[in-house]
Coordinates of C-alpha atoms in Angstrom, one line a residue:
M12 CA 117.3 59.0 108.8
S13 CA 118.1 60.0 105.3
R14 CA 116.1 63.2 105.7
Q15 CA 118.1 64.0 108.9
F16 CA 121.3 63.5 106.9
D17 CA 120.1 65.8 104.2
R18 CA 119.0 68.6 106.6
S19 CA 122.2 68.6 108.6
I20 CA 124.7 68.3 105.7
D21 CA 123.0 70.6 103.3
R22 CA 123.2 73.6 105.7
D23 CA 126.9 74.0 104.9
P24 CA 128.0 71.9 101.8
A25 CA 131.4 73.4 101.7
L26 CA 132.2 72.3 105.3
S27 CA 130.8 68.8 104.6
W28 CA 133.1 68.3 101.6
R29 CA 136.2 69.5 103.6
V30 CA 135.4 67.0 106.4
L31 CA 134.8 64.2 104.0
A32 CA 138.2 64.9 102.3
V33 CA 140.0 64.8 105.7
L34 CA 138.3 61.4 106.5
N35 CA 139.5 60.0 103.2
L36 CA 143.1 60.8 104.1
Y37 CA 142.5 58.8 107.3
R38 CA 141.1 55.9 105.3
L39 CA 144.3 55.9 103.2
L40 CA 146.7 56.1 106.1
V41 CA 145.1 53.5 108.4
P42 CA 145.3 50.5 106.1
L43 CA 148.8 51.5 105.0
V44 CA 150.0 51.7 108.6
L45 CA 148.2 48.5 109.6
L46 CA 149.6 46.5 106.6
G47 CA 153.1 47.9 107.4
L48 CA 152.9 46.9 111.0
Y49 CA 151.5 43.5 110.1
S50 CA 154.2 42.8 107.5
L51 CA 157.0 43.8 110.0
G52 CA 155.4 41.9 112.9
G53 CA 156.2 44.9 115.1
A54 CA 152.7 45.2 116.8
R55 CA 151.5 42.3 119.0
G56 CA 148.0 41.2 118.3
I57 CA 147.5 42.9 114.9
G58 CA 145.9 40.4 112.5
V59 CA 146.8 37.4 114.7
R60 CA 143.2 36.1 114.9
S61 CA 142.5 35.9 111.2
P62 CA 145.5 37.1 109.0
Q63 CA 143.8 36.5 105.7
L64 CA 140.6 38.3 106.7
F65 CA 142.7 41.2 108.2
V66 CA 144.7 41.7 105.0
A67 CA 141.6 41.5 102.8
A68 CA 139.8 44.0 105.0
A69 CA 142.8 46.4 105.1
V70 CA 143.2 46.2 101.3
F71 CA 139.5 46.8 100.8
Y72 CA 139.6 49.8 103.1
L73 CA 142.5 51.2 101.1
L74 CA 140.7 50.8 97.8
F75 CA 137.6 52.3 99.3
G76 CA 139.6 55.3 100.5
L77 CA 141.0 55.8 97.0
G78 CA 137.5 55.5 95.5
S79 CA 136.1 58.0 98.0
V80 CA 138.9 60.5 97.1
I81 CA 137.7 60.4 93.5
F82 CA 134.0 60.6 94.5
V83 CA 134.7 63.6 96.7
R84 CA 136.9 65.5 94.3
R85 CA 134.5 65.0 91.3
R86 CA 131.4 65.4 93.4
L87 CA 130.0 62.2 91.8
A88 CA 127.4 62.0 94.5
N89 CA 126.0 64.6 96.9
A90 CA 127.5 65.0 100.3
A91 CA 124.6 63.3 102.2
V92 CA 124.9 60.1 100.1
Q93 CA 128.7 59.9 100.5
T94 CA 128.4 60.5 104.3
V95 CA 125.9 57.6 104.6
L96 CA 128.1 55.3 102.4
Q97 CA 131.3 56.2 104.3
A98 CA 129.7 55.8 107.7
T99 CA 128.4 52.3 106.7
I100 CA 131.7 51.1 105.3
D101 CA 133.7 52.5 108.2
M102 CA 131.7 50.7 110.8
M103 CA 131.8 47.4 108.8
V104 CA 135.5 47.4 107.9
L105 CA 136.7 48.6 111.3
T106 CA 134.6 45.9 113.0
V107 CA 136.2 43.3 110.7
L108 CA 139.7 44.6 111.4
L109 CA 139.0 44.6 115.2
H110 CA 137.7 41.0 115.0
A111 CA 140.6 39.7 112.9
S112 CA 143.0 41.1 115.4
G113 CA 141.5 39.5 118.5
G114 CA 139.1 42.1 119.7
V115 CA 139.6 45.2 122.0
A116 CA 142.7 43.7 123.5
S117 CA 144.5 44.5 120.2
G118 CA 144.0 48.2 120.8
L119 CA 142.4 48.7 117.4
G120 CA 139.2 50.0 119.0
I121 CA 140.6 53.5 118.9
L122 CA 140.3 53.4 115.1
F123 CA 136.5 54.1 115.6
L124 CA 137.2 57.5 117.3
L125 CA 138.1 59.6 114.3
P126 CA 135.4 58.4 111.9
V127 CA 132.7 58.7 114.6
G128 CA 133.9 62.1 115.6
G129 CA 134.4 63.4 112.1
L130 CA 131.0 62.1 110.8
A131 CA 129.2 63.3 113.9
F132 CA 130.6 66.8 113.1
L133 CA 128.4 66.7 109.9
L134 CA 125.3 65.1 111.4
S135 CA 122.5 66.2 113.6
P136 CA 122.9 65.3 117.3
R137 CA 120.4 62.5 117.1
T138 CA 122.1 60.9 114.1
A139 CA 125.5 61.4 115.6
F140 CA 124.5 59.5 118.8
F141 CA 123.0 56.8 116.6
L142 CA 126.3 56.4 114.8
A143 CA 128.2 56.2 118.2
A144 CA 125.7 53.6 119.4
V145 CA 126.3 51.5 116.3
A146 CA 130.1 51.6 116.8
A147 CA 129.7 50.8 120.6
I148 CA 127.4 47.9 119.8
A149 CA 129.8 46.6 117.2
I150 CA 132.7 46.7 119.7
L151 CA 130.6 45.1 122.4
A152 CA 129.2 42.3 120.1
D153 CA 132.8 41.5 118.9
T154 CA 133.9 41.4 122.6
I155 CA 131.1 38.9 123.4
W156 CA 132.0 36.8 120.4
Q157 CA 135.7 36.8 121.3
H158 CA 134.8 35.8 124.9
L159 CA 132.5 33.0 123.9
G160 CA 135.3 31.7 121.6
G161 CA 137.7 31.7 124.5
N162 CA 139.9 34.4 123.0
S163 CA 139.4 37.1 125.7
D164 CA 138.8 37.4 129.4
T165 CA 136.2 39.4 131.3
T166 CA 138.4 42.5 131.5
S167 CA 137.7 43.0 127.8
Y168 CA 134.1 44.0 128.7
A169 CA 135.4 46.9 130.7
T170 CA 137.6 48.1 127.9
A171 CA 134.6 47.8 125.4
G172 CA 132.4 49.7 127.8
F173 CA 135.1 52.4 128.2
L174 CA 135.4 52.7 124.4
G175 CA 131.6 53.0 124.2
V176 CA 131.6 55.9 126.7
V177 CA 134.4 57.6 124.8
L178 CA 132.6 57.3 121.5
F179 CA 129.4 58.9 122.9
T180 CA 131.5 61.6 124.5
I181 CA 133.2 62.4 121.2
A182 CA 129.9 62.3 119.3
A183 CA 128.4 64.7 121.8
A184 CA 131.4 67.1 121.7
A185 CA 131.6 67.0 117.9
S186 CA 127.8 67.7 117.6
F187 CA 128.1 70.6 120.1
A188 CA 131.1 72.1 118.3
A189 CA 129.4 71.7 114.9
G190 CA 126.3 73.4 116.2
R191 CA 128.3 76.3 117.7
M192 CA 130.3 76.6 114.5
R193 CA 127.1 76.6 112.4
E194 CA 125.6 79.3 114.6
S195 CA 128.7 81.3 114.3
E196 CA 128.8 80.9 110.5
D197 CA 125.1 81.7 110.3
L198 CA 125.7 84.9 112.4
V199 CA 128.7 85.9 110.2
R200 CA 126.7 85.1 107.1
Q201 CA 123.9 87.3 108.4
K202 CA 126.2 90.1 109.3
D203 CA 127.8 89.9 105.8
L204 CA 124.3 90.0 104.3
D205 CA 123.4 92.9 106.5
L206 CA 126.6 94.8 105.6
A207 CA 126.0 94.0 101.9
N208 CA 122.4 95.3 102.1
L209 CA 123.6 98.4 104.0
A210 CA 126.3 99.1 101.5
E211 CA 123.8 98.6 98.7
L212 CA 121.3 100.9 100.5
S213 CA 124.0 103.5 101.1
Q214 CA 125.0 103.3 97.4
Y215 CA 121.4 103.7 96.3
I216 CA 120.9 106.7 98.6
V217 CA 124.1 108.4 97.5
Q218 CA 123.4 107.8 93.8
H219 CA 119.8 109.1 94.1
L220 CA 120.4 112.1 96.3
R221 CA 119.5 115.4 94.8
E222 CA 122.7 116.9 96.3
S223 CA 125.8 116.3 94.3
L224 CA 128.6 114.8 96.2
L225 CA 131.9 112.9 95.8
V226 CA 134.6 111.5 98.1
V227 CA 138.2 112.2 97.3
D228 CA 141.2 110.5 99.0
A229 CA 144.5 112.0 100.1
A230 CA 146.0 111.2 96.7
D231 CA 143.2 113.3 95.0
R232 CA 141.5 110.3 93.4
I233 CA 137.8 110.0 93.3
R234 CA 136.6 107.1 95.5
L235 CA 132.8 107.7 95.4
I236 CA 130.7 109.9 93.2
N237 CA 126.9 110.0 92.5
E238 CA 125.2 110.6 89.3
S239 CA 124.4 114.3 90.0
A240 CA 128.1 115.1 90.7
A241 CA 129.2 113.1 87.7
E242 CA 126.9 115.1 85.5
I243 CA 128.3 118.4 86.8
L244 CA 132.0 117.3 86.4
G245 CA 131.5 115.4 83.1
D246 CA 129.9 111.9 82.8
N247 CA 132.7 110.5 80.6
H248 CA 135.6 111.3 82.9
A249 CA 134.2 111.7 86.5
I250 CA 134.4 108.0 87.6
P251 CA 135.8 106.3 90.6
G252 CA 139.6 106.1 90.4
A253 CA 140.0 109.2 88.2
L254 CA 142.2 112.0 89.3
V255 CA 140.3 115.2 90.3
G256 CA 142.9 117.3 88.5
E257 CA 142.1 115.6 85.2
V258 CA 138.4 115.8 85.7
S259 CA 138.2 119.4 86.9
P260 CA 141.4 121.5 87.5
R261 CA 139.3 124.3 89.1
L262 CA 137.9 121.9 91.6
L263 CA 141.4 120.6 92.4
Y264 CA 142.6 124.1 92.9
S265 CA 139.7 124.8 95.3
L266 CA 140.4 121.6 97.2
S267 CA 144.1 122.4 97.5
T268 CA 143.3 125.9 98.7
W269 CA 140.8 124.6 101.3
R270 CA 143.4 122.1 102.6
Q271 CA 145.8 124.9 103.3
R272 CA 143.3 126.9 105.3
E273 CA 141.7 126.3 108.6
L274 CA 138.7 124.0 108.4
D275 CA 136.3 126.5 109.7
E276 CA 137.0 129.0 107.0
N277 CA 134.7 129.6 104.0
S278 CA 135.0 127.4 101.0
P279 CA 137.0 128.7 98.0
S280 CA 135.4 130.4 95.0
S281 CA 132.9 128.7 92.6
F282 CA 133.6 127.2 89.2
V283 CA 131.7 126.5 86.0
A284 CA 130.3 123.0 85.5
A285 CA 131.4 120.8 82.6
D286 CA 128.4 121.8 80.5
G287 CA 129.4 125.4 80.9
A288 CA 125.8 126.3 81.8
R289 CA 125.9 126.3 85.7
L290 CA 128.0 127.9 88.4
I291 CA 129.0 125.4 91.0
Q292 CA 130.0 126.2 94.6
P293 CA 132.1 123.5 96.3
H294 CA 131.9 122.7 100.0
F295 CA 134.4 120.5 101.8
A296 CA 134.2 118.3 104.9
P297 CA 137.0 116.0 106.2
L298 CA 136.4 112.3 106.7
G299 CA 138.6 111.3 109.7
A300 CA 141.9 112.7 110.6
A301 CA 144.0 114.6 108.1
P302 CA 145.5 113.7 105.7
G303 CA 142.5 111.6 104.7
P304 CA 139.5 111.4 102.5
T305 CA 137.4 114.5 101.9
L306 CA 133.7 114.7 101.3
I307 CA 132.8 117.4 98.6
F308 CA 129.4 118.8 98.1
L309 CA 128.8 120.5 94.8
E310 CA 126.1 123.2 95.1
D311 CA 124.4 124.6 92.0
T312 CA 124.3 128.2 92.9
S313 CA 121.8 129.1 90.2
L314 CA 119.1 127.2 92.1
M315 CA 119.8 129.0 95.3
A316 CA 120.2 132.4 93.6
E317 CA 116.9 132.0 92.0
R318 CA 115.2 131.5 95.4
V319 CA 117.0 134.5 96.8
Q320 CA 116.1 136.6 93.9
Q321 CA 112.4 136.1 94.4
G322 CA 112.3 138.4 97.4
K323 CA 114.4 141.0 95.6
L324 CA 112.2 140.8 92.5
A325 CA 109.2 141.7 94.6
A326 CA 110.9 144.8 95.9
L327 CA 112.1 145.6 92.4
G328 CA 108.6 145.2 91.1
R329 CA 107.2 147.7 93.6
L330 CA 110.1 150.1 92.9
S331 CA 109.7 149.8 89.1
A332 CA 106.0 150.4 89.3
S333 CA 106.4 153.6 91.3
I334 CA 109.1 155.1 89.1
A335 CA 108.0 153.9 85.7
H336 CA 105.6 156.7 85.2
E337 CA 108.2 159.3 86.4
I338 CA 110.7 158.0 83.9
R339 CA 108.4 157.7 81.0
N340 CA 107.2 161.2 81.1
P341 CA 110.7 162.9 80.6
V342 CA 111.7 160.2 78.1
G343 CA 108.5 160.9 76.2
A344 CA 109.2 164.6 76.3
M345 CA 112.7 164.1 74.9
S346 CA 111.5 161.8 72.2
H347 CA 108.8 164.3 71.2
A348 CA 111.3 167.2 71.2
G349 CA 113.6 165.1 69.0
Q350 CA 110.9 164.4 66.5
L351 CA 110.0 168.1 66.3
L352 CA 113.6 169.0 65.8
A353 CA 113.9 166.4 63.1
E354 CA 111.0 168.0 61.2
S355 CA 112.7 171.4 61.2
P356 CA 113.8 172.4 57.6
N357 CA 116.9 174.2 58.9
I358 CA 118.8 171.3 60.3
G359 CA 121.7 169.7 58.4
P360 CA 122.7 166.1 58.0
E361 CA 124.9 166.1 61.1
E362 CA 122.0 167.5 63.3
R363 CA 119.6 165.0 61.7
R364 CA 122.0 162.1 62.7
L365 CA 121.9 163.4 66.3
T366 CA 118.1 163.5 66.3
D367 CA 118.1 159.9 65.1
I368 CA 120.3 159.0 68.0
I369 CA 117.9 160.8 70.4
S370 CA 114.9 159.0 68.9
N371 CA 116.5 155.6 68.9
N372 CA 117.8 155.8 72.5
S373 CA 114.4 157.2 73.7
E374 CA 112.8 154.1 72.2
R375 CA 115.5 152.0 73.8
V376 CA 114.9 153.5 77.3
S377 CA 111.1 152.9 76.9
T378 CA 111.9 149.3 76.0
I379 CA 114.1 148.9 79.0
I380 CA 111.3 150.2 81.2
D381 CA 108.9 147.7 79.7
N382 CA 111.4 144.9 80.2
V383 CA 111.9 145.9 83.9
M384 CA 108.2 145.9 84.4
Q385 CA 107.9 142.6 82.7
L386 CA 110.7 141.2 84.7
S387 CA 109.2 142.3 88.0
R388 CA 105.9 140.7 87.1
R389 CA 107.5 137.6 85.5
E390 CA 105.3 138.0 82.4
A391 CA 105.7 135.5 79.5
T392 CA 108.4 136.3 77.0
N393 CA 108.1 136.3 73.2
P394 CA 110.9 133.9 72.3
T395 CA 111.8 133.8 68.6
R396 CA 114.2 131.5 66.6
L397 CA 117.1 133.7 65.7
A398 CA 120.1 133.0 63.5
L399 CA 122.7 134.2 65.9
G400 CA 125.3 135.2 63.3
D401 CA 122.8 137.3 61.3
W402 CA 121.4 138.8 64.5
L403 CA 124.9 139.8 65.6
E404 CA 125.7 141.6 62.3
N405 CA 122.6 143.8 62.8
F406 CA 123.4 144.3 66.4
L407 CA 126.9 145.5 65.6
D408 CA 125.6 148.0 63.0
E409 CA 123.3 149.6 65.5
F410 CA 125.8 149.5 68.4
C411 CA 128.7 150.9 66.5
E412 CA 126.5 153.7 65.1
T413 CA 125.1 154.6 68.4
M414 CA 128.3 154.3 70.5
Q415 CA 130.4 155.9 67.7
V416 CA 132.7 152.8 67.6
R417 CA 134.4 151.4 64.5
E418 CA 133.5 147.8 63.8
T419 CA 137.3 147.1 63.5
Q420 CA 137.5 147.8 67.3
I421 CA 135.4 144.7 68.0
G422 CA 136.9 141.3 67.5
I423 CA 134.5 138.7 66.2
H424 CA 135.2 134.9 66.5
E425 CA 132.7 132.3 65.3
A426 CA 133.8 128.8 66.4
A427 CA 130.6 127.4 64.9
T428 CA 128.4 128.6 62.0
D429 CA 124.6 128.4 61.5
L430 CA 124.0 128.8 65.2
E431 CA 120.3 129.1 65.9
V432 CA 118.9 130.2 69.3
R433 CA 115.5 130.8 70.9
F434 CA 115.3 134.2 72.6
D435 CA 113.1 137.3 72.8
P436 CA 114.8 139.7 70.4
S437 CA 114.3 142.8 72.5
H438 CA 115.7 140.9 75.6
L439 CA 118.7 139.7 73.7
L440 CA 119.4 143.2 72.4
Q441 CA 119.3 144.6 75.9
V442 CA 121.5 141.9 77.4
V443 CA 124.2 142.0 74.8
W444 CA 124.1 145.8 74.6
N445 CA 124.7 146.0 78.4
L446 CA 127.6 143.5 78.2
C447 CA 129.3 145.3 75.2
D448 CA 128.7 148.7 76.9
N449 CA 130.5 147.5 80.0
A450 CA 133.3 146.0 78.0
L451 CA 133.7 149.3 76.1
K452 CA 133.7 151.4 79.3
Y453 CA 135.9 149.3 81.5
G454 CA 138.1 147.4 79.0
E455 CA 141.5 148.4 77.7
A456 CA 142.1 148.5 73.9
R457 CA 145.0 146.3 72.8
D458 CA 146.2 146.1 69.2
G459 CA 143.2 148.3 68.2
I460 CA 140.7 145.8 69.7
S461 CA 138.5 147.2 72.5
F462 CA 136.7 143.9 73.3
E463 CA 135.7 140.6 71.6
I464 CA 132.5 138.7 70.9
N465 CA 132.8 134.9 70.5
L466 CA 130.2 132.5 69.2
G467 CA 130.2 128.7 69.5
R468 CA 128.9 125.6 71.1
L469 CA 129.8 124.1 74.5
N470 CA 131.1 120.6 75.0
P471 CA 129.7 118.2 75.9
S472 CA 126.2 119.8 76.1
N473 CA 126.4 121.3 72.6
R474 CA 124.5 124.4 73.8
P475 CA 125.2 127.5 71.8
Y476 CA 126.8 130.4 73.5
L477 CA 127.7 134.1 73.0
E478 CA 130.5 135.6 75.2
V479 CA 131.8 139.1 75.5
T480 CA 135.5 139.3 76.6
D481 CA 137.6 142.3 77.5
R482 CA 141.1 143.1 78.8
G483 CA 140.1 145.4 81.6
P484 CA 140.9 145.2 85.3
G485 CA 138.4 142.5 85.8
I486 CA 136.2 141.9 88.9
E487 CA 137.6 141.9 92.4
P488 CA 137.4 138.3 93.8
E489 CA 135.4 139.3 96.8
A490 CA 132.8 141.0 94.5
V491 CA 132.4 138.1 92.1
D492 CA 129.5 136.5 94.0
R493 CA 127.6 139.8 94.1
I494 CA 127.9 141.3 90.7
F495 CA 124.5 140.0 89.6
E496 CA 122.8 141.4 92.7
P497 CA 120.4 144.3 92.1
F498 CA 121.9 147.8 93.0
F499 CA 125.3 146.4 93.6
T500 CA 128.1 148.2 91.7
G501 CA 131.8 148.2 92.1
R502 CA 132.2 151.2 89.7
K503 CA 131.4 154.8 90.2
G504 CA 128.5 156.1 88.1
G505 CA 126.8 152.7 87.8
T506 CA 123.3 151.9 88.9
G507 CA 123.9 148.2 89.8
L508 CA 120.9 147.1 87.7
G509 CA 122.5 146.3 84.4
L510 CA 124.0 142.9 85.1
F511 CA 121.1 142.0 87.3
I512 CA 118.5 142.7 84.7
A513 CA 120.7 141.0 82.0
R514 CA 120.8 137.7 84.0
E515 CA 117.1 137.9 84.8
L516 CA 116.2 138.4 81.2
C517 CA 118.4 135.4 80.3
Q518 CA 116.6 133.2 82.9
L519 CA 113.2 134.3 81.5
N520 CA 114.4 132.9 78.1
R521 CA 115.8 129.7 79.7
A522 CA 119.4 130.8 79.3
I523 CA 122.0 131.7 81.8
L524 CA 124.6 134.5 82.1
L525 CA 127.9 133.5 83.7
Y526 CA 131.0 135.4 84.6
E527 CA 134.6 134.0 84.5
P528 CA 137.9 135.8 85.0
R529 CA 139.8 135.9 81.8
S530 CA 143.2 134.2 81.7
G531 CA 145.8 136.9 82.2
D532 CA 143.4 139.8 83.0
G533 CA 140.0 140.9 82.1
S534 CA 136.5 139.5 82.2
V535 CA 134.4 136.9 80.3
F536 CA 130.6 137.2 80.3
R537 CA 129.0 134.2 78.6
I538 CA 125.4 133.7 77.6
V539 CA 124.6 130.0 77.4
F540 CA 121.4 129.6 75.5
S541 CA 118.8 126.9 76.0
D542 CA 119.5 123.5 74.6
P543 CA 118.2 123.4 70.9
Q544 CA 117.2 119.8 71.4
R545 CA 114.7 120.8 74.1
W546 CA 112.9 123.7 72.4
E547 CA 109.2 123.7 72.9
E548 CA 106.8 124.5 70.2

């Protein structure tokens, strides 16, 4: 029977301790009430058969109740042991109290109901019926003893039998209720476990998705964010509970703009990631009725753009292959004519400077043709470690001499010194030349400065960058997403290949070319070089 106790009680120890605590209150109240009624003489039959035995049993029951309270509170023994002990003492003491009061005629037989029902709630059905049988047999045995001693009549048997039936009924009801409660608790516990597992699975899926996503509530606080999105917005700040405006003001602006539009309209414009090396396009989806949470997908447009460019590069390769020969012939003729003119003894210094310009630019055009061919075939580059500051000085000398620009017209700002990058020198020359040429053509001189070149490192990625900024009219918002497409131009006289080739050359060198509107007016074109810590030998 001890094993049955253990199996039944150990299924829900917390419930067992609560029931045992309630029964202890019963053990404290019953002897106090009985002793009070006995001392006042207000209840007929209580303790009349054997007063001394009645008082001793009541005092013992009270002391046992106090001891059980201590045992239950301090868990001095496990619940199964205390249940067996309490059941045994209850049956013995209540039988003695019943006998000392003259049997079932005293009405004290009802004291068995609560202990039997409460303990049956903790026990298996078989053990509960055994406990009810013990109580019924104890009541019946005392009734026979009282009848043989001439202290009761035959009607006491009917009362004892009725109490026995009631005890079995209570035991059955308590066992049934306990079983249903345990089933319900097991079901709830299983549901909680399933929900916890589902929540953990959902969290795992969200955190390991390649797509970057976060959930923002109506108060613009981040409620959920995965690792990919946190990396885009900034690992140190993009955490649950943070305000979107503090993490990324541009994202908050896009979110606010989207909320003011119809939900079926296109998402707002893109923004630059926290590392400054990626262009991110946000997409929004409402979760529930507005105003409510919003699901935000952050798309790295550089990945998609690279896929789209593959098809365009194939067409560009075929085009460049067909026209390269036609371009090289006239360029070669001009270069040869310039060389012959430079060898003439009748030209002066001014004409010789012009022939040098012809020769230098002929070589530059040939280099551009080679770069376009290399770009279309995706040939390997020849990256070289360059001291960016020294390289820029040499570049400015050549650019100013060729474009007839004074170096004082170009503002230089170096936020960091000793910057070293890994880039193909001819590619870098072509990219920066294109950016500076555009800034010179379309920018507006202010305070004697036509455009500016800035050097520095990005936070928190620490990647070096070079940016060309101007104060021109800037790029129209609807054209921002297309300026790096081949053959797209928003200006008259342009071919639409300059920025496209510049970005492709940057990608060949594991760098990226980004555009941002300049605060106030103008444009910012930023070259973010590859991470120096990840250079490959």
